[in-house]
Short mmCIF file of C-alpha atoms in Angstrom, two decimals:
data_model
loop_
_atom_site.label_atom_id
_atom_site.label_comp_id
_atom_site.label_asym_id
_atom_site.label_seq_id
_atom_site.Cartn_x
_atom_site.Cartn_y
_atom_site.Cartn_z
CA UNK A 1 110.19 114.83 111.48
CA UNK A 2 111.39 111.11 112.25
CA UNK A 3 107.94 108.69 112.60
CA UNK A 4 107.98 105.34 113.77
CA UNK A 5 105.74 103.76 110.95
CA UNK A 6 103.64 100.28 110.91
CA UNK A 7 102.38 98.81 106.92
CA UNK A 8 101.31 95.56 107.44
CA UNK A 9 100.44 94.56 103.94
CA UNK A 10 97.48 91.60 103.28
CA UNK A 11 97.75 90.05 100.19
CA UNK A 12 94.29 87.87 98.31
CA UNK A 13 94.57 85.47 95.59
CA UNK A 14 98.03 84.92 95.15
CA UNK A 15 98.98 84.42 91.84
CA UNK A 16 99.70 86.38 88.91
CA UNK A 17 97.72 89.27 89.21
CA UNK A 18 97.20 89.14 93.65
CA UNK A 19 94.97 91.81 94.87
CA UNK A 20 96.32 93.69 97.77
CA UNK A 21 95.11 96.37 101.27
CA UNK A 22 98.06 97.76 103.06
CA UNK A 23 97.36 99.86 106.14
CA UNK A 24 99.77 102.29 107.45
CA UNK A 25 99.68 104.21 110.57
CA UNK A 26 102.93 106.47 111.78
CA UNK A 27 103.73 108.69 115.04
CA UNK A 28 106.10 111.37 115.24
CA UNK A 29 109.11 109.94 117.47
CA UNK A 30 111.09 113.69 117.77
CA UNK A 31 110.68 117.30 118.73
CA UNK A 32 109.75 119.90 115.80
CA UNK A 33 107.84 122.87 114.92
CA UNK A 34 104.73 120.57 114.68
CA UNK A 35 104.73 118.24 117.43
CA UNK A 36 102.66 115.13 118.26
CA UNK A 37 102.17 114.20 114.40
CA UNK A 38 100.90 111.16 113.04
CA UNK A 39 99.09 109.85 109.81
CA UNK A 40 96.93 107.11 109.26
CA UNK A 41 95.82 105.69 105.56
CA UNK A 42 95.54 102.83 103.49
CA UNK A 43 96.07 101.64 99.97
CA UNK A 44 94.23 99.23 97.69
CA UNK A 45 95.86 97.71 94.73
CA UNK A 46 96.97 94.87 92.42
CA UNK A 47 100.47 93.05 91.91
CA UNK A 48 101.30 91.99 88.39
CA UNK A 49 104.77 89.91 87.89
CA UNK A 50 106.53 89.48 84.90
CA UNK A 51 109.15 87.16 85.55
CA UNK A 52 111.37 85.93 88.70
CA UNK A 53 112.75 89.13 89.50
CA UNK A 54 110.44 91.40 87.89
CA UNK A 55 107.13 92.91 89.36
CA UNK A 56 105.19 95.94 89.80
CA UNK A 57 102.41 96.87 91.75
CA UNK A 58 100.05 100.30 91.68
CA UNK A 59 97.00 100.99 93.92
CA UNK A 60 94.86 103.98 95.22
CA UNK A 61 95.86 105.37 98.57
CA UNK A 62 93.72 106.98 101.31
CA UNK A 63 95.56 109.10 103.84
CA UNK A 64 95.01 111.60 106.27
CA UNK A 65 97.80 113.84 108.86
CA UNK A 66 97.36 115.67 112.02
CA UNK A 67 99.76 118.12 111.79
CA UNK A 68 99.13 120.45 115.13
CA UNK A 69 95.76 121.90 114.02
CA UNK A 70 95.80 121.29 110.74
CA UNK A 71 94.44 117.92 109.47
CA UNK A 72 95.02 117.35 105.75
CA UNK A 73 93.71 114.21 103.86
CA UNK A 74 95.24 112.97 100.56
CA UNK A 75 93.74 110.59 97.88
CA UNK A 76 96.06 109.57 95.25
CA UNK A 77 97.67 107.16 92.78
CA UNK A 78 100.54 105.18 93.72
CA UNK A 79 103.03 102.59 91.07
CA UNK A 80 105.87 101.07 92.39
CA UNK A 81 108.78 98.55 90.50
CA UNK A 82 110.43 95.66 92.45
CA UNK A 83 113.70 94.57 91.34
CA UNK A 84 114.53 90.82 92.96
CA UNK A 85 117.81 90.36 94.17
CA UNK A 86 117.28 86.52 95.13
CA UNK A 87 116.68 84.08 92.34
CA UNK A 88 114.89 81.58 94.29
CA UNK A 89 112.21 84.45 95.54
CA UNK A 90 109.12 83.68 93.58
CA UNK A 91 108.04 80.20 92.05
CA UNK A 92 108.56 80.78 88.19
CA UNK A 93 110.99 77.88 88.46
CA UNK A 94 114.77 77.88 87.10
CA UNK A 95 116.87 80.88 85.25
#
């Protein structure tokens, strides 16, 4: 299935540790077995950097699919890694 997907991302108390909500919402764009999907969720969680180009962030996650008539809902974990490309990205000054 191919979605066309929205995650605006709102980030509080920027810093070292910023707390964070992304929503998400996604609609099935193409013809499949199941059609007229979508999913809608969100995720809470915290950013922690550890130098320029060097973060991670991990959250909880809410999320629920209508799949024709099936409508499953999913509570989980989620960690991610970011790997800067661009020095001058965050404000931890010079290399």
């Amino acid at each position: 299935m191919v979605y066309l997907v929205v995650q605006p991302k709102f980030i509080f108390d920027p810093g070292d540790r910023p707390f964070y909500i992304e929503l998400n919402y996604g609609k099935q764009l193409n013809n499949a077995v199941v059609s007229d999907a979508e999913f809608w969720g969100g995720r809470l969680g915290m950013q922690v950097s550890y130098s320029k180009r060097l973060s991670q962030e991990g959250g909880i996650f809410l999320e629920s699919h209508k799949l024709g008539n099936s409508s499953p809902f999913f509570v989980g974990l989620s960690y991610g890694v970011t790997i800067f490309s661009n020095k001058n990205y965050t404000g931890y000054g010079e290399d």
